[in-house]
Coordinates of C-alpha atoms in Angstrom, one line a residue:
Chain A
M1 CA -0.1 -0.1 -0.1
G2 CA 1.4 3.3 -1.1
S3 CA 1.4 6.4 1.1
A4 CA -1.1 9.5 1.2
Q5 CA 0.1 12.8 -0.9
K6 CA -1.2 16.1 -0.3
S7 CA -1.6 16.9 -4.0
R8 CA -2.4 15.4 -7.5
P9 CA 0.1 16.6 -10.0
D10 CA -2.2 16.2 -12.9
V11 CA -5.4 17.4 -11.9
S12 CA -6.2 20.5 -9.6
P13 CA -8.8 20.1 -6.9
V14 CA -11.6 21.9 -9.0
Q15 CA -11.1 19.6 -11.7
V16 CA -11.3 16.7 -9.4
A17 CA -14.5 18.3 -8.0
R18 CA -16.0 18.1 -11.6
V19 CA -15.0 14.7 -12.1
Q20 CA -16.5 13.8 -9.0
V21 CA -20.0 15.4 -9.8
V22 CA -20.3 13.7 -13.2
L23 CA -19.2 10.6 -11.6
Y24 CA -21.7 10.3 -9.1
N25 CA -24.5 11.8 -11.4
E26 CA -23.7 8.8 -13.8
V27 CA -23.4 6.5 -11.2
K28 CA -26.9 7.2 -9.8
M29 CA -28.5 6.8 -13.3
E30 CA -26.6 3.8 -14.9
R31 CA -23.7 2.5 -13.1
F32 CA -25.2 0.8 -10.0
S33 CA -28.7 0.4 -8.6
I34 CA -29.9 -0.5 -5.4
I35 CA -32.0 -3.7 -4.8
D36 CA -34.4 -4.0 -1.8
H37 CA -32.8 -6.0 1.1
E38 CA -34.4 -6.1 4.5
A39 CA -31.6 -5.8 6.6
D40 CA -28.6 -4.8 4.6
I41 CA -28.2 -3.0 1.2
C42 CA -27.7 -5.1 -1.9
V43 CA -26.2 -3.2 -5.1
E44 CA -26.1 -4.3 -8.6
I45 CA -23.2 -2.7 -10.2
R46 CA -22.5 -2.6 -14.2
G47 CA -19.1 -2.2 -16.2
E48 CA -18.1 -2.5 -19.6
S49 CA -14.9 -4.0 -18.5
L50 CA -13.8 -5.6 -15.1
E51 CA -11.7 -2.4 -14.6
Q52 CA -14.9 -0.2 -14.8
L53 CA -16.8 -2.7 -12.9
Y54 CA -14.4 -2.3 -10.0
S55 CA -14.3 1.4 -10.2
N56 CA -18.1 1.7 -10.3
A57 CA -18.3 -0.6 -7.3
A58 CA -16.0 1.8 -5.3
S59 CA -17.8 4.9 -6.4
A60 CA -21.2 3.2 -5.5
L61 CA -19.8 2.4 -2.2
F62 CA -19.0 6.0 -1.4
S63 CA -22.1 7.6 -3.0
I64 CA -24.0 5.4 -0.7
M65 CA -22.2 6.4 2.5
I66 CA -21.4 10.2 1.8
E67 CA -23.0 13.2 0.1
V68 CA -20.3 16.0 -0.9
E69 CA -21.8 19.6 -0.7
D70 CA -18.6 21.5 -1.9
T71 CA -15.2 20.5 -2.9
S72 CA -13.7 23.6 -4.1
A73 CA -11.8 24.3 -0.8
E74 CA -10.5 20.8 -0.2
E75 CA -7.0 19.6 -0.5
C76 CA -6.6 16.6 -2.8
V77 CA -5.1 13.4 -1.3
K78 CA -4.0 11.0 -3.7
K79 CA -3.3 7.2 -2.6
K80 CA -1.9 4.1 -4.4
V81 CA -3.3 0.5 -3.3
E82 CA -2.5 -3.0 -4.4
I83 CA -4.4 -5.8 -3.1
K84 CA -3.1 -9.3 -3.9
R85 CA -5.7 -12.0 -5.1
N86 CA -6.9 -13.8 -2.2
G87 CA -10.5 -14.8 -2.2
E88 CA -12.8 -12.5 -4.2
L89 CA -10.9 -9.5 -5.3
L90 CA -13.9 -7.3 -5.7
I91 CA -14.9 -7.7 -2.0
S92 CA -11.4 -7.3 -0.9
F93 CA -11.1 -4.2 -2.8
L94 CA -14.4 -2.5 -1.3
N95 CA -13.4 -3.6 2.4
E96 CA -9.8 -1.9 1.8
L97 CA -11.6 1.2 1.0
L98 CA -13.7 1.1 3.9
F99 CA -10.7 0.4 6.0
L100 CA -9.2 3.6 4.4
W101 CA -12.4 5.6 5.2
E102 CA -12.3 4.4 8.7
T103 CA -8.8 4.9 9.7
E104 CA -7.7 7.8 7.3
G105 CA -11.1 9.1 6.8
L106 CA -10.4 9.2 2.9
V107 CA -13.6 10.1 0.9
L108 CA -13.1 8.8 -2.5
Y109 CA -13.7 11.1 -5.4
D110 CA -12.0 9.3 -8.5
L111 CA -10.0 6.2 -8.9
S112 CA -8.3 4.4 -11.8
V113 CA -8.1 0.6 -11.6
E114 CA -5.6 -1.8 -13.2
L115 CA -5.9 -5.5 -13.0
T116 CA -3.0 -7.7 -13.1
D117 CA -2.7 -11.6 -13.0
D118 CA -2.1 -11.6 -9.3
A119 CA -3.1 -8.2 -8.0
L120 CA -5.4 -5.1 -8.5
K121 CA -3.5 -1.8 -8.3
A122 CA -5.5 1.3 -7.9
T123 CA -4.7 5.0 -7.7
L124 CA -7.4 6.7 -5.6
W125 CA -8.1 10.7 -5.5
G126 CA -10.1 12.1 -2.8
S127 CA -10.0 14.1 0.2
K128 CA -10.0 13.8 3.9
F129 CA -13.4 13.5 5.7
N130 CA -14.4 17.1 6.7
P131 CA -17.9 17.3 8.3
E132 CA -18.4 20.8 7.0
I133 CA -18.5 19.8 3.4
H134 CA -19.4 15.9 3.7
T135 CA -22.7 14.6 5.0
V136 CA -22.4 11.0 6.1
K137 CA -25.8 9.5 4.9
K138 CA -25.0 6.1 6.2
V139 CA -22.2 3.9 7.5
I140 CA -21.5 0.7 5.7
K141 CA -19.5 -2.1 8.0
A142 CA -18.5 -4.3 5.1
A143 CA -18.9 -5.9 1.8
T144 CA -20.1 -9.3 2.3
Y145 CA -19.8 -12.6 0.4
H146 CA -23.6 -13.3 0.9
N147 CA -25.0 -13.9 -2.9
F148 CA -21.8 -12.4 -4.5
E149 CA -21.5 -13.0 -7.9
I150 CA -20.0 -11.2 -11.1
K151 CA -21.7 -12.2 -14.2
R152 CA -21.1 -11.3 -18.1
D153 CA -23.7 -10.2 -20.5
K154 CA -23.4 -8.5 -23.9
K155 CA -23.1 -5.1 -22.4
G156 CA -20.1 -6.0 -20.1
Y157 CA -20.2 -7.2 -16.3
I158 CA -22.7 -7.3 -13.7
A159 CA -21.9 -7.7 -10.0
R160 CA -24.1 -7.9 -7.1
V161 CA -22.7 -7.1 -3.7
V162 CA -24.5 -7.0 -0.3
F163 CA -23.1 -4.6 2.1
D164 CA -23.6 -4.9 5.8
V165 CA -24.8 -1.7 7.3
Chain B
M1 CA -39.7 -19.7 -1.7
G2 CA -42.8 -21.5 -3.0
E3 CA -41.2 -25.0 -3.4
E4 CA -39.5 -24.8 0.0
R5 CA -42.8 -24.1 1.8
K6 CA -44.3 -27.9 1.4
Y7 CA -41.5 -28.7 3.8
V8 CA -42.7 -26.1 6.3
K9 CA -45.4 -27.2 9.0
R10 CA -46.6 -25.4 12.0
I11 CA -45.6 -27.2 15.3
D12 CA -47.8 -25.4 17.6
E13 CA -49.0 -21.5 18.0
N14 CA -45.4 -20.4 18.5
R15 CA -43.3 -22.6 16.4
I16 CA -42.9 -23.7 12.7
I17 CA -40.7 -26.8 11.5
I18 CA -38.8 -26.8 8.1
E19 CA -38.6 -30.5 7.7
R20 CA -35.0 -32.1 6.9
H21 CA -34.7 -32.4 3.2
E22 CA -32.1 -32.5 0.7
R23 CA -28.6 -31.5 2.3
M24 CA -29.9 -30.5 5.6
N25 CA -28.5 -32.5 8.8
V26 CA -31.3 -31.3 10.9
D27 CA -34.7 -29.9 10.8
G28 CA -35.4 -26.0 10.9
I29 CA -37.4 -24.6 13.8
V30 CA -38.5 -21.1 13.8
Y31 CA -40.3 -19.6 16.5
V32 CA -43.2 -17.5 14.8
D33 CA -46.7 -17.3 15.5
E34 CA -49.1 -16.9 12.4
R35 CA -48.6 -13.1 12.0
L36 CA -45.3 -12.8 11.9
F37 CA -45.0 -15.9 9.7
E38 CA -46.9 -14.3 7.2
M39 CA -44.2 -11.5 7.3
L40 CA -41.6 -14.1 6.6
S41 CA -43.0 -14.7 3.1
R42 CA -41.3 -11.3 1.9
D43 CA -37.7 -12.5 2.3
E44 CA -35.3 -15.5 2.0
S45 CA -34.7 -15.8 5.8
L46 CA -36.2 -19.5 5.9
K47 CA -33.7 -20.4 3.3
Q48 CA -31.0 -19.4 5.4
V49 CA -32.4 -21.4 8.4
E50 CA -32.2 -24.4 5.7
N51 CA -28.6 -23.3 4.6
V52 CA -27.5 -23.3 8.2
A53 CA -29.0 -26.8 8.7
C54 CA -26.7 -28.0 6.1
L55 CA -23.5 -27.5 7.7
P56 CA -21.5 -30.3 9.7
G57 CA -21.9 -31.1 13.2
I58 CA -25.1 -29.0 14.0
V59 CA -27.1 -30.6 16.9
S60 CA -30.6 -30.8 17.2
A61 CA -32.0 -28.2 14.7
S62 CA -31.2 -24.8 13.1
Y63 CA -33.2 -22.3 15.0
A64 CA -34.6 -18.9 14.4
M65 CA -36.2 -16.4 16.8
P66 CA -39.3 -14.4 16.1
D67 CA -37.3 -11.4 15.0
I68 CA -35.9 -13.6 12.3
H69 CA -35.0 -11.6 9.2
W70 CA -33.0 -11.8 6.2
G71 CA -29.3 -11.4 6.9
Y72 CA -26.2 -12.5 5.1
G73 CA -25.3 -16.1 5.5
F74 CA -27.0 -16.9 8.5
P75 CA -30.4 -15.2 9.1
I76 CA -30.7 -12.5 11.7
G77 CA -32.2 -14.3 14.7
G78 CA -30.6 -17.5 13.9
V79 CA -29.2 -19.7 16.7
A80 CA -27.1 -23.0 15.8
A81 CA -25.2 -25.3 18.2
F82 CA -22.2 -27.4 16.7
D83 CA -20.6 -30.3 18.3
V84 CA -17.1 -29.2 19.3
E85 CA -15.7 -32.7 18.1
E86 CA -17.3 -32.9 14.8
G87 CA -18.9 -29.4 14.2
V88 CA -17.8 -26.1 12.6
V89 CA -17.3 -22.3 13.5
S90 CA -18.3 -19.8 10.9
P91 CA -17.3 -16.2 11.3
G92 CA -20.8 -15.5 9.1
G93 CA -22.7 -17.1 12.1
V94 CA -21.5 -14.2 14.2
G95 CA -21.6 -11.3 11.9
Y96 CA -19.4 -8.4 11.5
D97 CA -20.2 -6.6 14.5
I98 CA -19.1 -9.3 16.9
N99 CA -20.6 -8.9 20.3
C100 CA -22.9 -6.3 19.3
G101 CA -24.9 -6.2 22.4
V102 CA -27.0 -4.4 24.8
R103 CA -26.6 -3.2 28.6
L104 CA -29.4 -2.0 30.9
I105 CA -28.6 0.5 33.8
R106 CA -31.2 1.2 36.4
S107 CA -31.3 4.1 38.7
N108 CA -33.2 5.3 41.9
I109 CA -34.5 8.2 40.0
L110 CA -38.2 8.6 39.1
A111 CA -38.8 9.6 35.5
K112 CA -41.5 11.9 36.4
E113 CA -39.4 13.9 38.4
V114 CA -36.9 14.5 35.8
E115 CA -39.3 14.7 33.0
T116 CA -38.1 18.6 32.2
K117 CA -34.4 17.6 32.1
I118 CA -34.6 14.7 29.7
R119 CA -33.9 17.1 26.9
E120 CA -30.6 18.4 28.6
V121 CA -29.6 14.9 29.5
I122 CA -29.6 14.0 25.8
D123 CA -27.7 16.9 24.9
R124 CA -25.0 16.2 27.3
L125 CA -24.8 12.8 26.5
F126 CA -24.5 13.3 22.8
V127 CA -21.5 15.5 23.6
N128 CA -19.9 13.4 26.2
I129 CA -20.3 10.0 24.2
P130 CA -18.8 10.1 20.9
S131 CA -21.4 8.9 18.3
G132 CA -21.4 9.0 14.4
V133 CA -18.2 8.7 12.1
G134 CA -14.9 9.8 13.4
S135 CA -15.9 11.0 16.5
H136 CA -13.8 9.9 19.7
R137 CA -12.9 11.5 22.8
K138 CA -10.0 13.7 22.6
D139 CA -8.9 13.1 26.2
F140 CA -8.3 9.3 25.6
K141 CA -5.7 7.7 23.3
L142 CA -4.8 4.1 23.2
S143 CA -1.5 2.3 22.2
K144 CA -1.3 -1.1 20.5
N145 CA -0.2 -2.6 23.9
D146 CA -3.2 -1.1 25.6
L147 CA -5.4 -2.5 22.9
K148 CA -3.9 -5.8 23.3
R149 CA -4.8 -5.7 27.0
V150 CA -8.4 -4.7 25.9
A151 CA -8.7 -7.7 23.6
K152 CA -7.5 -10.0 26.5
D153 CA -9.3 -8.4 29.4
G154 CA -12.4 -6.7 28.0
A155 CA -14.5 -5.0 30.5
K156 CA -12.2 -6.0 33.1
W157 CA -9.5 -3.8 31.6
A158 CA -11.7 -0.8 31.6
V159 CA -12.7 -1.2 35.3
E160 CA -8.9 -1.4 36.3
E161 CA -8.5 1.8 34.0
G162 CA -10.9 3.3 36.2
Y163 CA -14.2 3.2 33.8
G164 CA -16.7 1.8 36.3
K165 CA -16.7 -0.4 39.4
K166 CA -15.8 -4.1 40.0
D167 CA -19.5 -4.7 40.9
D168 CA -20.3 -4.0 37.4
L169 CA -18.3 -7.0 36.0
Q170 CA -20.7 -9.6 37.7
C171 CA -23.5 -8.1 35.7
I172 CA -22.0 -8.8 32.2
E173 CA -22.1 -12.0 30.3
D174 CA -19.1 -13.7 31.0
G175 CA -18.0 -11.2 33.5
G176 CA -17.2 -8.9 30.5
R177 CA -14.0 -11.1 29.4
I178 CA -14.5 -14.1 27.2
E179 CA -11.8 -16.7 28.1
G180 CA -9.2 -17.9 25.3
A181 CA -8.9 -14.5 23.7
D182 CA -5.6 -14.1 21.9
P183 CA -4.6 -10.7 20.7
E184 CA -1.8 -12.1 18.7
A185 CA -4.6 -13.7 16.3
V186 CA -5.8 -10.4 15.6
S187 CA -4.4 -8.5 12.6
D188 CA -2.6 -5.2 12.6
K189 CA -5.3 -3.7 10.4
A190 CA -7.9 -4.6 13.1
Y191 CA -5.7 -2.7 15.7
E192 CA -5.5 0.1 13.3
R193 CA -9.0 0.2 12.8
G194 CA -10.1 -0.3 16.6
K195 CA -7.6 2.2 18.1
D196 CA -9.7 5.2 17.8
Q197 CA -13.3 3.7 18.2
L198 CA -13.1 2.3 21.7
G199 CA -15.6 4.2 23.8
T200 CA -17.7 5.3 20.6
V201 CA -21.4 4.4 19.9
G202 CA -20.7 4.2 16.1
S203 CA -23.7 4.6 13.6
G204 CA -26.8 2.7 12.4
N205 CA -29.1 1.2 14.9
H206 CA -26.6 2.0 17.8
F207 CA -27.6 4.1 20.7
V208 CA -27.9 5.3 24.2
E209 CA -31.6 5.6 25.3
L210 CA -33.0 6.9 28.4
G211 CA -36.5 5.3 29.1
V212 CA -39.0 4.5 32.0
V213 CA -40.4 1.4 33.4
E214 CA -43.7 1.5 32.2
E215 CA -45.1 -2.0 33.2
I216 CA -44.0 -4.9 35.4
Y217 CA -45.2 -8.1 34.3
D218 CA -43.4 -10.1 37.3
E219 CA -43.1 -8.3 40.6
N220 CA -40.9 -10.8 42.0
I221 CA -38.3 -11.0 39.3
A222 CA -38.4 -7.4 38.6
S223 CA -37.5 -6.6 42.2
A224 CA -34.5 -9.0 41.8
F225 CA -33.3 -7.4 38.8
G226 CA -33.6 -3.7 40.8
L227 CA -36.6 -2.6 38.6
F228 CA -39.7 -0.6 39.5
K229 CA -42.6 1.0 37.9
G230 CA -41.8 4.8 36.8
Q231 CA -38.1 4.1 37.1
L232 CA -35.7 5.9 34.9
T233 CA -33.5 3.5 33.1
I234 CA -30.6 3.8 30.5
L235 CA -30.0 1.3 27.7
I236 CA -26.7 1.2 25.9
H237 CA -26.7 -0.7 22.4
T238 CA -23.1 -1.0 20.6
G239 CA -20.6 -3.5 19.5
S240 CA -16.9 -3.9 18.7
R241 CA -16.8 -1.4 16.2
G242 CA -14.2 -1.3 13.2
F243 CA -12.2 -3.8 15.4
G244 CA -14.8 -6.6 15.0
Y245 CA -15.7 -5.7 11.5
Q246 CA -11.9 -6.3 10.4
I247 CA -11.5 -9.6 12.5
C248 CA -14.6 -10.9 10.7
D249 CA -13.3 -10.0 7.2
D250 CA -9.9 -11.4 7.8
Y251 CA -11.4 -14.4 8.9
I252 CA -13.9 -14.9 6.3
K253 CA -11.2 -14.9 4.0
E254 CA -9.3 -17.7 5.7
M255 CA -12.5 -19.7 6.2
L256 CA -13.4 -19.3 2.6
K257 CA -10.0 -21.3 2.2
A258 CA -10.5 -23.6 5.1
S259 CA -13.8 -24.7 3.8
E260 CA -12.3 -25.9 0.8
R261 CA -9.4 -27.6 2.4
Y262 CA -11.8 -29.6 4.7
Q263 CA -14.4 -30.2 1.9
I264 CA -17.3 -28.4 3.5
Y265 CA -20.3 -28.2 1.3
L266 CA -21.6 -24.2 1.6
P267 CA -25.0 -23.5 0.2
D268 CA -23.9 -19.9 0.5
R269 CA -20.1 -18.6 1.0
Q270 CA -20.9 -16.1 3.9
L271 CA -21.5 -19.7 5.8
C272 CA -17.7 -20.4 5.2
C273 CA -16.5 -21.9 8.2
A274 CA -13.8 -24.6 9.8
P275 CA -14.0 -27.5 12.0
I276 CA -14.0 -26.1 15.7
S277 CA -11.0 -28.4 16.5
S278 CA -8.8 -27.2 13.7
P279 CA -6.1 -24.6 13.9
E280 CA -8.3 -22.2 11.9
G281 CA -11.4 -22.7 14.0
R282 CA -9.4 -22.4 17.2
K283 CA -7.7 -19.3 15.8
Y284 CA -10.9 -17.5 14.7
L285 CA -12.4 -18.4 18.2
S286 CA -9.4 -16.6 19.9
A287 CA -9.6 -13.5 17.8
M288 CA -13.5 -13.3 17.9
A289 CA -13.2 -13.5 21.7
S290 CA -10.6 -10.5 21.4
A291 CA -13.5 -8.4 19.7
A292 CA -16.3 -9.5 22.1
N293 CA -13.8 -8.2 24.7
Y294 CA -13.3 -4.9 22.9
A295 CA -17.2 -4.7 22.8
F296 CA -17.7 -5.2 26.7
A297 CA -14.9 -2.8 27.3
N298 CA -16.7 -0.2 24.8
R299 CA -20.0 -0.7 26.8
Q300 CA -18.1 -0.2 29.9
M301 CA -16.6 3.1 29.2
I302 CA -19.9 4.4 27.7
T303 CA -21.5 3.5 31.0
H304 CA -18.7 5.4 33.0
W305 CA -19.4 8.4 30.6
V306 CA -23.3 8.0 31.2
R307 CA -22.6 8.0 34.9
E308 CA -20.2 11.2 34.6
T309 CA -23.0 12.7 32.8
F310 CA -25.5 12.3 35.2
E311 CA -23.3 13.2 38.1
Q312 CA -22.9 16.8 36.2
M313 CA -26.5 17.1 35.6
F314 CA -27.9 16.5 39.0
G315 CA -24.7 17.3 41.2
I316 CA -24.9 14.2 42.9
G317 CA -22.7 11.0 42.8
S318 CA -23.9 8.0 40.4
E319 CA -23.7 5.6 43.7
K320 CA -26.3 7.9 45.0
L321 CA -28.1 7.9 41.9
G322 CA -28.2 4.3 42.1
L323 CA -26.9 3.8 38.5
D324 CA -26.2 0.0 38.5
L325 CA -26.1 -2.6 35.9
V326 CA -29.0 -4.9 35.5
Y327 CA -27.1 -6.8 33.0
D328 CA -25.1 -6.9 29.8
V329 CA -25.8 -9.1 26.9
C330 CA -24.2 -10.1 23.6
H331 CA -26.3 -10.3 20.4
N332 CA -23.7 -11.6 18.0
I333 CA -21.5 -14.3 19.4
A334 CA -20.2 -18.1 19.4
K335 CA -19.8 -19.4 22.8
I336 CA -18.6 -23.0 23.8
E337 CA -21.1 -24.2 26.2
I338 CA -22.2 -27.4 27.6
H339 CA -25.9 -28.2 27.0
T340 CA -28.1 -31.4 27.8
V341 CA -29.1 -33.0 24.6
K342 CA -31.5 -36.0 25.0
G343 CA -30.2 -36.7 28.3
D344 CA -26.4 -36.3 27.6
K345 CA -24.2 -33.6 28.6
I346 CA -22.4 -32.2 25.5
K347 CA -20.1 -29.5 24.6
V348 CA -21.1 -27.4 21.9
C349 CA -20.0 -24.0 20.1
V350 CA -23.7 -22.1 20.0
H351 CA -23.7 -19.4 17.5
R352 CA -26.1 -16.8 18.3
K353 CA -26.5 -14.2 15.5
G354 CA -28.8 -11.6 16.3
A355 CA -29.9 -13.6 19.3
T356 CA -29.7 -13.6 23.1
R357 CA -28.5 -16.0 25.6
A358 CA -31.2 -16.6 28.2
F359 CA -29.9 -19.1 30.5
G360 CA -32.5 -20.2 33.1
P361 CA -32.2 -20.6 36.9
D362 CA -29.6 -22.3 38.8
E363 CA -27.1 -22.2 36.2
K364 CA -23.7 -21.6 37.8
I365 CA -22.5 -19.2 35.5
L366 CA -25.0 -16.6 36.4
P367 CA -24.1 -14.2 39.1
E368 CA -25.4 -15.2 42.4
R369 CA -28.1 -12.3 42.8
Y370 CA -30.0 -13.6 39.7
R371 CA -28.9 -17.4 39.9
K372 CA -32.3 -18.3 41.9
Y373 CA -34.5 -16.5 39.0
G374 CA -32.5 -16.9 35.5
Q375 CA -30.4 -14.5 33.5
P376 CA -31.9 -11.0 32.8
V377 CA -32.7 -10.7 28.8
I378 CA -32.7 -7.4 27.4
I379 CA -34.4 -6.7 24.4
P380 CA -34.5 -3.3 22.7
G381 CA -37.2 -2.2 20.6
D382 CA -37.3 0.4 18.0
M383 CA -37.3 4.4 18.6
G384 CA -40.9 5.1 19.1
R385 CA -42.5 1.8 20.8
A386 CA -40.7 0.0 23.6
S387 CA -37.9 -2.1 25.0
F388 CA -38.6 -5.2 27.1
V389 CA -36.8 -7.2 30.1
L390 CA -37.3 -10.8 30.0
C391 CA -35.8 -13.6 32.2
G392 CA -34.2 -16.7 30.9
T393 CA -35.8 -20.2 31.7
R394 CA -35.2 -23.7 32.1
K395 CA -37.2 -24.4 29.1
A396 CA -34.8 -22.3 26.9
M397 CA -32.1 -24.5 28.4
E398 CA -34.0 -27.6 26.9
D399 CA -35.3 -26.1 23.8
T400 CA -32.9 -23.6 22.2
F401 CA -29.5 -23.9 23.9
G402 CA -30.5 -21.4 26.2
S403 CA -31.3 -18.8 23.7
T404 CA -34.2 -16.2 22.8
C405 CA -34.9 -13.1 20.4
H406 CA -32.7 -10.0 20.3
G407 CA -35.1 -7.1 19.1
A408 CA -37.7 -6.1 17.1
G409 CA -36.3 -7.3 13.5
R410 CA -36.6 -5.2 10.6
L411 CA -39.8 -5.3 8.5
M412 CA -38.9 -2.8 5.7
S413 CA -35.6 -2.4 3.7
R414 CA -33.7 0.7 4.5
N415 CA -34.7 2.3 1.2
E416 CA -38.4 1.4 1.7
A417 CA -37.9 3.1 5.2
I418 CA -36.4 6.3 3.5
K419 CA -39.3 6.1 1.0
T420 CA -42.2 5.8 3.8
A421 CA -40.4 8.5 5.8
K422 CA -40.0 10.9 3.0
G423 CA -41.4 14.5 3.6
R424 CA -42.1 13.4 7.3
Q425 CA -40.6 15.1 10.2
V426 CA -39.5 12.0 12.1
K427 CA -37.8 13.9 15.0
K428 CA -40.9 16.1 15.6
E429 CA -43.0 13.0 15.4
L430 CA -41.1 11.4 17.9
E431 CA -40.8 14.6 20.1
E432 CA -44.7 14.7 19.8
K433 CA -44.6 11.5 21.6
G434 CA -42.5 12.7 24.2
I435 CA -39.2 11.2 22.8
Y436 CA -36.3 13.3 21.9
V437 CA -33.8 12.2 19.7
R438 CA -30.3 13.4 18.6
A439 CA -28.6 11.5 15.6
A440 CA -25.0 11.8 14.3
T441 CA -25.6 10.1 10.9
R442 CA -28.2 11.7 8.2
D443 CA -30.3 8.9 7.1
T444 CA -30.2 7.2 10.5
L445 CA -33.6 8.7 11.7
L446 CA -35.3 8.0 8.5
E447 CA -34.0 4.2 8.1
E448 CA -34.7 3.7 11.9
I449 CA -38.5 5.0 11.6
P450 CA -40.5 2.7 14.0
D451 CA -42.6 1.5 11.0
A452 CA -39.4 -0.1 9.8
Y453 CA -39.6 -2.6 12.3
K454 CA -41.9 -5.3 13.5
D455 CA -43.7 -4.4 16.7
V456 CA -41.4 -5.8 19.4
S457 CA -44.3 -6.7 21.6
N458 CA -45.4 -9.4 19.1
V459 CA -41.8 -10.6 19.3
V460 CA -41.5 -11.1 22.8
K461 CA -44.9 -12.3 23.0
V462 CA -44.0 -15.5 21.3
V463 CA -41.0 -16.3 23.3
H464 CA -42.9 -15.6 26.3
N465 CA -45.6 -17.8 25.4
A466 CA -43.4 -20.4 23.9
G467 CA -41.5 -20.6 27.2
I468 CA -38.1 -19.7 26.3
S469 CA -38.0 -16.5 28.2
K470 CA -40.4 -14.9 30.8
L471 CA -41.7 -11.4 30.5
V472 CA -40.3 -9.2 33.5
A473 CA -40.8 -5.4 32.5
K474 CA -41.7 -3.1 29.7
I475 CA -39.5 -0.1 29.3
T476 CA -40.7 3.0 26.9
P477 CA -38.3 5.6 25.7
L478 CA -37.9 9.1 26.7
G479 CA -35.2 10.2 24.9
C480 CA -31.9 8.8 22.7
I481 CA -28.6 9.6 21.1
K482 CA -28.1 7.8 18.0
G483 CA -24.9 7.2 16.0

């Protein structure tokens, strides 16, 4: 796992904010949908490629948990993570993001995902949790393995993940 | 669900049986009356009872309590005992929030005498007890070594550090310290996640609630529990926070591999498990006990801050206010216990996931003050209705490995609850009923509206009528801080 940096050299915080707005709007409409589940939250995530599926799952997780009101005054945080394939990679990735959220207060705005034969490498951009601009809607404890599946269809990949809340 | 219903038969007015079929090793037995059974048609929880019945070494039956609802892997409200020699232990049978539980504190304050001060007490509790994301006491920092002591000693550590008194420990399941905890079985990530969260309520359905004893059903037992009509009470509901979630996640990964290694058939991967006697099984139980102890310490510290808040508010010591523990129970746990099955005493690992231990009279493990009556069982309801105190029974020892329900049980999904609550002033509605609520997380009040839950009165009625616990008192809420 890489260390946090306080700036993103290629994109300014304002640009990141725009990326994030577009990302969340898209996410709400197309990239994932919430399926009714009594106690927990079940999410169906889509992606044209596996990388996009992972990326959309991460965005779904944060858009369920947090509403971002204003990003203009924020300092950008960039972080690299690498997760070795050990069990279900998507579940491990989502739980790693929850770990970073809880221990470092990382609120994810944008990410790029690279999949290799033995690992997932992701670059994460976001900011540190700030109650003045981030509203916590709900807190997710974990991504579970219950009814977890990744399927393929003509449009790409579909994953179902149940989050414990 | 339709196909499976052919195996479902009613045993009596409080129980149904799912007859053993296909890969089930035992029957499923669900404690529900007709009304609660109808509500089950909406979800997959009965299928989950069947799935648990397929696991190796399960003894007697796969049980579910009347607050059963669809969980992940095991149903919420599920109870399953596994033979320690032939059976398995499953992190999914405990859940992510290991030892999520509840404790009840009594007082010698009459609620009507402090009616006008409830709002202020709640506001002060909201400041003194960290709730919601990222909040923790700035006057409190723990090293990894301290955390290892918490994992080993639980509430005992907290009392030794000055959070509460020695007498509290007697009124906590297992004395607030589960034996066999091994801090070395806990990952660095869990310590990292747990270091700032000890002494915090968390979010979701966790809370600290002030209530009043509205009704007594059994004067004799209520008096033994120190409860009387009109009394002000405090309920604390929280668990092992991120420390427990991380331990569960770490061990699910291990157990997925172990299930393959030991060739265990899994109807759902979230049920992954290992033989109790295997290195993987023993290690999980040691890590789980560490998280359970963290949760006991967590509730103990919050108790201390509740007492401090009352002292500040009323200018009287908490001893004089009579702020003593009635009891502290685990809702998500796996415990090695000895039970009598068909006349033989056997050692089993009882998984209670959203269920409460309800040991009956004369059980040696109970504190002397309660031994004659049975264990206090605390069942929190939703924000707007009521909570109940019950007492464990001999019948629970015979029928359900000394277990009963744990709460109301959800009726609506969180989405449905938010939709139902849309446009409503939930906080105001509750205030009109005399319940003052402060919540740290935005959607909590909407997701937790009373309509989202089954009526807890119907749930406790079933366990009372079935004889697996006995109604003692009803507590109605006055105010609450929610995470």
